mmCIF file of C-alpha atoms in Angstrom:
data_model
loop_
_atom_site.group_PDB
_atom_site.id
_atom_site.type_symbol
_atom_site.label_atom_id
_atom_site.label_comp_id
_atom_site.label_asym_id
_atom_site.label_seq_id
_atom_site.Cartn_x
_atom_site.Cartn_y
_atom_site.Cartn_z
ATOM 1 C CA MET A 1 303.979 173.026 149.452
ATOM 2 C CA GLN A 2 302.856 176.074 151.381
ATOM 3 C CA LEU A 3 300.624 175.532 154.407
ATOM 4 C CA MET A 4 298.901 178.198 156.471
ATOM 5 C CA LYS A 5 297.422 178.202 159.949
ATOM 6 C CA LEU A 6 293.761 179.101 160.097
ATOM 7 C CA THR A 7 290.783 179.564 162.353
ATOM 8 C CA MET A 8 288.123 176.871 162.087
ATOM 9 C CA ARG A 9 284.636 177.825 163.181
ATOM 10 C CA LYS A 10 283.729 176.821 166.695
ATOM 11 C CA ILE A 11 280.203 175.617 167.348
ATOM 12 C CA ASN A 12 278.464 177.816 169.890
ATOM 13 C CA LYS A 13 275.809 175.720 171.571
ATOM 14 C CA ASN A 14 274.012 176.834 174.700
ATOM 15 C CA ILE A 15 273.900 173.556 176.616
ATOM 16 C CA LYS A 16 271.331 175.041 178.988
ATOM 17 C CA ASP A 17 268.903 175.750 176.145
ATOM 18 C CA ILE A 18 267.648 172.173 175.943
ATOM 19 C CA PRO A 19 264.953 171.172 173.414
ATOM 20 C CA ILE A 20 261.675 170.238 175.103
ATOM 21 C CA SER A 21 261.700 166.701 173.691
ATOM 22 C CA LEU A 22 264.913 165.882 175.551
ATOM 23 C CA ASN A 23 263.382 166.859 178.880
ATOM 24 C CA SER A 24 260.015 165.182 178.483
ATOM 25 C CA LYS A 25 258.610 162.564 180.857
ATOM 26 C CA ASN A 26 258.695 160.053 178.020
ATOM 27 C CA THR A 27 262.401 160.693 177.444
ATOM 28 C CA GLU A 28 263.105 160.328 181.145
ATOM 29 C CA LYS A 29 261.217 157.035 181.202
ATOM 30 C CA LYS A 30 263.170 155.644 178.249
ATOM 31 C CA ARG A 31 266.476 156.750 179.734
ATOM 32 C CA ASN A 32 265.630 155.030 183.005
ATOM 33 C CA GLU A 33 264.822 151.831 181.119
ATOM 34 C CA LEU A 34 268.282 151.870 179.555
ATOM 35 C CA ILE A 35 269.953 152.630 182.859
ATOM 36 C CA LYS A 36 268.115 149.751 184.494
ATOM 37 C CA SER A 37 269.234 147.417 181.688
ATOM 38 C CA LYS A 38 272.787 148.819 181.769
ATOM 39 C CA LYS A 39 272.972 148.747 177.981
ATOM 40 C CA LEU A 40 271.435 150.128 174.795
ATOM 41 C CA LEU A 41 268.265 148.208 173.992
ATOM 42 C CA SER A 42 266.638 147.497 170.654
ATOM 43 C CA GLY A 43 263.282 149.102 170.064
ATOM 44 C CA ASN A 44 262.015 152.642 169.744
ATOM 45 C CA PHE A 45 264.652 154.450 171.782
ATOM 46 C CA ASN A 46 265.891 156.785 169.023
ATOM 47 C CA ALA A 47 262.737 158.799 168.336
ATOM 48 C CA ASN A 48 263.182 161.202 171.249
ATOM 49 C CA TYR A 49 266.600 162.546 170.231
ATOM 50 C CA LYS A 50 265.455 162.641 166.592
ATOM 51 C CA ALA A 51 262.408 164.783 167.414
ATOM 52 C CA GLU A 52 261.767 167.812 165.195
ATOM 53 C CA ASP A 53 262.610 170.387 167.867
ATOM 54 C CA VAL A 54 266.002 168.711 168.410
ATOM 55 C CA LYS A 55 266.737 168.633 164.669
ATOM 56 C CA ASN A 56 265.633 172.225 164.208
ATOM 57 C CA LYS A 57 267.724 173.487 167.097
ATOM 58 C CA LEU A 58 270.850 171.657 165.882
ATOM 59 C CA ASN A 59 270.226 172.862 162.337
ATOM 60 C CA GLU A 60 270.106 176.441 163.603
ATOM 61 C CA ILE A 61 273.237 176.111 165.737
ATOM 62 C CA TYR A 62 275.298 174.360 163.061
ATOM 63 C CA HIS A 63 274.020 176.506 160.166
ATOM 64 C CA GLN A 64 273.068 173.282 158.397
ATOM 65 C CA LYS A 65 276.744 172.246 158.226
ATOM 66 C CA CYS A 66 278.434 169.051 159.380
ATOM 67 C CA ALA A 67 280.301 169.323 162.690
ATOM 68 C CA TYR A 68 283.359 167.639 161.189
ATOM 69 C CA CYS A 69 283.711 168.287 157.443
ATOM 70 C CA GLU A 70 281.741 171.583 157.355
ATOM 71 C CA GLN A 71 279.859 170.840 154.174
ATOM 72 C CA LYS A 72 276.171 171.640 153.855
ATOM 73 C CA VAL A 73 273.947 168.799 155.028
ATOM 74 C CA GLU A 74 270.725 167.986 153.219
ATOM 75 C CA GLN A 75 270.172 164.648 154.927
ATOM 76 C CA ILE A 76 270.637 165.407 158.617
ATOM 77 C CA GLU A 77 271.987 162.757 160.943
ATOM 78 C CA ILE A 78 272.292 163.296 164.674
ATOM 79 C CA GLU A 79 275.560 161.915 165.953
ATOM 80 C CA HIS A 80 276.507 161.114 169.530
ATOM 81 C CA TYR A 81 279.941 162.447 170.451
ATOM 82 C CA ARG A 82 280.167 159.688 173.037
ATOM 83 C CA PRO A 83 278.574 156.697 171.268
ATOM 84 C CA LYS A 84 275.161 155.684 172.581
ATOM 85 C CA SER A 85 276.100 152.004 172.225
ATOM 86 C CA ILE A 86 278.700 152.520 174.972
ATOM 87 C CA TYR A 87 277.383 155.505 176.921
ATOM 88 C CA TYR A 88 273.745 154.414 176.790
ATOM 89 C CA TRP A 89 272.693 156.874 179.531
ATOM 90 C CA LEU A 90 273.831 159.808 177.333
ATOM 91 C CA ILE A 91 271.567 158.925 174.405
ATOM 92 C CA TYR A 92 269.346 161.981 175.083
ATOM 93 C CA SER A 93 271.972 164.315 176.561
ATOM 94 C CA TRP A 94 271.973 167.685 174.832
ATOM 95 C CA ASP A 95 275.722 168.243 175.177
ATOM 96 C CA ASN A 96 276.359 164.891 173.467
ATOM 97 C CA LEU A 97 274.370 165.493 170.250
ATOM 98 C CA PHE A 98 276.011 166.764 167.043
ATOM 99 C CA PHE A 99 274.736 167.756 163.602
ATOM 100 C CA VAL A 100 276.661 165.689 161.018
ATOM 101 C CA CYS A 101 276.617 164.437 157.451
ATOM 102 C CA PRO A 102 276.019 160.720 156.722
ATOM 103 C CA LYS A 103 279.629 160.130 155.620
ATOM 104 C CA CYS A 104 281.293 161.548 158.734
ATOM 105 C CA ASN A 105 278.752 159.759 160.896
ATOM 106 C CA LYS A 106 279.574 156.490 159.157
ATOM 107 C CA PHE A 107 283.343 156.920 159.518
ATOM 108 C CA LYS A 108 283.228 157.936 163.178
ATOM 109 C CA ASN A 109 280.598 155.306 163.945
ATOM 110 C CA ASN A 110 280.963 153.978 167.514
ATOM 111 C CA TYR A 111 284.672 154.675 167.689
ATOM 112 C CA PHE A 112 285.696 156.637 170.769
ATOM 113 C CA GLU A 113 289.190 156.342 172.165
ATOM 114 C CA ASN A 114 290.343 157.799 175.482
ATOM 115 C CA GLU A 115 293.747 158.259 177.052
ATOM 116 C CA ASN A 116 292.373 157.138 180.407
ATOM 117 C CA GLU A 117 289.859 154.607 181.642
ATOM 118 C CA ARG A 118 286.268 154.962 180.465
ATOM 119 C CA VAL A 119 283.663 156.351 182.865
ATOM 120 C CA ASN A 120 280.705 154.330 184.115
ATOM 121 C CA PHE A 121 277.235 155.523 184.953
ATOM 122 C CA GLU A 122 276.610 156.842 188.447
ATOM 123 C CA ASP A 123 273.174 157.683 189.836
ATOM 124 C CA LYS A 124 274.291 161.155 190.867
ATOM 125 C CA ASP A 125 274.942 162.015 187.202
ATOM 126 C CA LEU A 126 271.206 162.048 186.506
ATOM 127 C CA THR A 127 270.864 165.459 188.142
ATOM 128 C CA ASN A 128 273.163 166.957 185.505
ATOM 129 C CA ILE A 129 272.508 164.591 182.611
ATOM 130 C CA HIS A 130 272.684 167.279 179.891
ATOM 131 C CA GLN A 131 275.987 168.750 181.092
ATOM 132 C CA LEU A 132 278.362 165.901 181.846
ATOM 133 C CA ARG A 133 280.961 166.322 179.114
ATOM 134 C CA ASP A 134 283.344 168.541 181.126
ATOM 135 C CA LYS A 135 283.330 166.121 184.032
ATOM 136 C CA TYR A 136 283.823 163.104 181.762
ATOM 137 C CA ASP A 137 286.495 164.808 179.649
ATOM 138 C CA LYS A 138 288.635 165.491 182.695
ATOM 139 C CA ILE A 139 288.466 161.837 183.660
ATOM 140 C CA GLU A 140 288.761 160.155 180.260
ATOM 141 C CA LYS A 141 290.744 162.653 178.161
ATOM 142 C CA PRO A 142 289.067 161.678 174.861
ATOM 143 C CA LYS A 143 291.027 161.738 171.613
ATOM 144 C CA VAL A 144 288.124 162.821 169.399
ATOM 145 C CA PHE A 145 288.064 166.590 168.951
ATOM 146 C CA ASN A 146 284.908 168.331 170.168
ATOM 147 C CA PRO A 147 284.086 171.459 168.099
ATOM 148 C CA GLU A 148 281.378 172.455 170.572
ATOM 149 C CA LYS A 149 283.840 172.647 173.426
ATOM 150 C CA GLU A 150 287.259 173.354 171.970
ATOM 151 C CA ASN A 151 288.313 176.289 169.845
ATOM 152 C CA PRO A 152 290.724 175.024 167.181
ATOM 153 C CA GLN A 153 291.943 178.534 166.340
ATOM 154 C CA LYS A 154 295.364 178.437 164.719
ATOM 155 C CA LEU A 155 295.418 174.638 164.892
ATOM 156 C CA LEU A 156 294.338 173.848 161.336
ATOM 157 C CA LYS A 157 296.438 173.915 158.196
ATOM 158 C CA PHE A 158 295.349 173.591 154.575
ATOM 159 C CA ASP A 159 297.115 173.369 151.266
ATOM 160 C CA LYS A 160 296.073 174.578 147.825
ATOM 161 C CA LYS A 161 295.001 171.068 146.874
ATOM 162 C CA GLY A 162 292.270 171.181 149.487
ATOM 163 C CA LYS A 163 293.862 168.926 152.094
ATOM 164 C CA ILE A 164 293.565 169.607 155.809
ATOM 165 C CA PHE A 165 296.186 168.973 158.516
ATOM 166 C CA SER A 166 296.957 169.760 162.139
ATOM 167 C CA LYS A 167 299.824 169.399 164.586
ATOM 168 C CA HIS A 168 297.225 169.204 167.344
ATOM 169 C CA GLU A 169 297.045 165.522 168.255
ATOM 170 C CA ASN A 170 293.284 165.333 168.866
ATOM 171 C CA LEU A 171 292.445 167.379 165.812
ATOM 172 C CA GLN A 172 294.618 165.263 163.510
ATOM 173 C CA PHE A 173 293.180 162.132 165.124
ATOM 174 C CA THR A 174 289.688 163.349 164.189
ATOM 175 C CA ILE A 175 290.757 164.341 160.672
ATOM 176 C CA ASN A 176 291.943 160.767 160.155
ATOM 177 C CA LEU A 177 288.984 159.159 161.906
ATOM 178 C CA CYS A 178 286.346 161.039 159.892
ATOM 179 C CA GLN A 179 288.449 160.886 156.714
ATOM 180 C CA LEU A 180 288.266 164.640 156.185
ATOM 181 C CA ASN A 181 290.747 164.330 153.317
ATOM 182 C CA ARG A 182 288.493 162.009 151.357
ATOM 183 C CA GLU A 183 288.619 162.747 147.639
ATOM 184 C CA TYR A 184 285.191 164.352 147.405
ATOM 185 C CA LEU A 185 286.047 166.960 150.061
ATOM 186 C CA THR A 186 289.543 167.789 148.814
ATOM 187 C CA ASP A 187 288.240 168.120 145.256
ATOM 188 C CA LYS A 188 285.461 170.414 146.437
ATOM 189 C CA ARG A 189 287.852 172.620 148.426
ATOM 190 C CA LYS A 190 290.332 172.811 145.530
ATOM 191 C CA LYS A 191 287.549 173.642 143.094
ATOM 192 C CA PHE A 192 286.458 176.475 145.355
ATOM 193 C CA PHE A 193 290.040 177.779 145.569
ATOM 194 C CA ASP A 194 290.599 177.679 141.790
ATOM 195 C CA GLU A 195 287.216 179.240 141.048
ATOM 196 C CA THR A 196 287.774 181.976 143.613
ATOM 197 C CA ILE A 197 291.102 182.924 142.047
ATOM 198 C CA ARG A 198 289.470 183.081 138.618
ATOM 199 C CA ILE A 199 286.597 185.273 139.822
ATOM 200 C CA ILE A 200 288.842 187.638 141.754
ATOM 201 C CA LYS A 201 291.273 188.095 138.871
ATOM 202 C CA ILE A 202 288.365 189.027 136.625
ATOM 203 C CA SER A 203 286.763 191.247 139.269
ATOM 204 C CA ILE A 204 289.845 193.321 140.075
ATOM 205 C CA SER A 205 291.394 193.439 136.593
ATOM 206 C CA GLY A 206 289.907 196.872 135.949
ATOM 207 C CA ILE A 207 290.523 198.241 139.436
ATOM 208 C CA GLY A 208 293.683 200.333 139.693
ATOM 209 C CA SER A 209 293.814 201.131 143.390
ATOM 210 C CA GLN A 210 295.244 198.439 145.657
ATOM 211 C CA ILE A 211 292.868 199.568 148.405
ATOM 212 C CA ALA A 212 289.920 199.097 146.066
ATOM 213 C CA GLN A 213 291.246 195.670 145.065
ATOM 214 C CA LYS A 214 291.525 194.667 148.714
ATOM 215 C CA GLU A 215 287.963 195.830 149.379
ATOM 216 C CA LYS A 216 286.756 193.749 146.433
ATOM 217 C CA LEU A 217 288.603 190.698 147.748
ATOM 218 C CA ASN A 218 287.029 191.124 151.183
ATOM 219 C CA GLU A 219 283.610 191.508 149.586
ATOM 220 C CA ILE A 220 283.938 188.274 147.607
ATOM 221 C CA LEU A 221 285.327 186.304 150.546
ATOM 222 C CA LYS A 222 283.283 187.968 153.273
ATOM 223 C CA LYS A 223 282.701 185.941 156.418
ATOM 224 C CA ASP A 224 279.443 184.043 156.375
ATOM 225 C CA ASP A 225 278.988 181.198 158.870
ATOM 226 C CA THR A 226 276.172 179.757 156.772
ATOM 227 C CA LEU A 227 278.517 178.972 153.853
ATOM 228 C CA GLU A 228 280.454 175.741 153.443
ATOM 229 C CA PHE A 229 284.133 175.440 154.387
ATOM 230 C CA THR A 230 284.412 178.612 156.477
ATOM 231 C CA ALA A 231 287.967 177.759 157.512
ATOM 232 C CA TYR A 232 289.069 177.012 153.955
ATOM 233 C CA ARG A 233 287.601 180.329 152.788
ATOM 234 C CA ASN A 234 289.858 182.074 155.296
ATOM 235 C CA PHE A 235 292.811 180.132 153.894
ATOM 236 C CA CYS A 236 291.949 181.219 150.349
ATOM 237 C CA LYS A 237 291.671 184.812 151.475
ATOM 238 C CA GLU A 238 295.162 184.808 153.010
ATOM 239 C CA ILE A 239 296.706 183.060 149.997
ATOM 240 C CA LEU A 240 295.116 185.569 147.619
ATOM 241 C CA LYS A 241 296.322 188.504 149.689
ATOM 242 C CA LYS A 242 299.870 187.202 149.298
ATOM 243 C CA MET A 243 299.402 186.582 145.592
ATOM 244 C CA LEU A 244 298.078 190.119 145.125
ATOM 245 C CA LYS A 245 300.734 191.498 147.521
ATOM 246 C CA PHE A 246 298.276 193.180 149.869
#
C-alpha cells in the first residue's frame, strides 16, 4: 500500500481580532461568576460564545470546514480545544474556540490529555484571557493536535482507500480521538479519488502534449481552501502525476 506525505491546511486565526461578543461586559460578568464558583455552572453561560459574530468569524476563518475532519459543516458547533467543563475560565477565550462538525465534537467531547500536570486558574491570567494557549501548552504539553497553532506540513499520510495516518504522535492521537478514519469519511475520500481519476482520464484523453495534460490536471485539482479535504486533494494530485508520469 503506497502512502504519501502531504500538507494539511493550517488554520490562520488572528487571536487579536476578537469578536465583540467575547469582550462584552456581560461576557466578563459571566466569566467572573464561573471563576468565583471555580467550576462550570448550569444556566445560560453558553450564549456568549455562540453569538452570531463569533459564529460568523469562525465560519470565515475555517471556510465552513471542520477543524479536524475538514468536511463542510452545515450544522456549526463551536468546540473548546481545552474543554470548558475543566477549564471553565476559558469558556469565552478566543484562542480556545474551534469550528467543528457535530461528529468530531462528539468524539472529542471533554477528553483532553496532557503529558504534564494540568494548569489551574490564576488571577493574573485574566489580563491575557484570550491568548493563554502558548503559556498553557508549554506547561501541560497537550496531546491533542491544535491546527490553529501547529503546522502539520509533511506530517500526514493518506492511502488510496481514503485513510489518514501520521507518525507524529499528537497528530495520530487526534486522528484516533476524533475517529478521522470513520467509514463515512474514508468512503467520501475514496469516492473523490476514484471520481477524480475518471474525470481526468476523460479530460486528457484527447490532449497529446504532456505539458497540456499537466496543465489540465492542475486546473481540475487547483488549490481552493473553501473545498473539502484540501490535504487529500493534494494527495490525489501527487498520485495522479505519478500515474501519468509527469
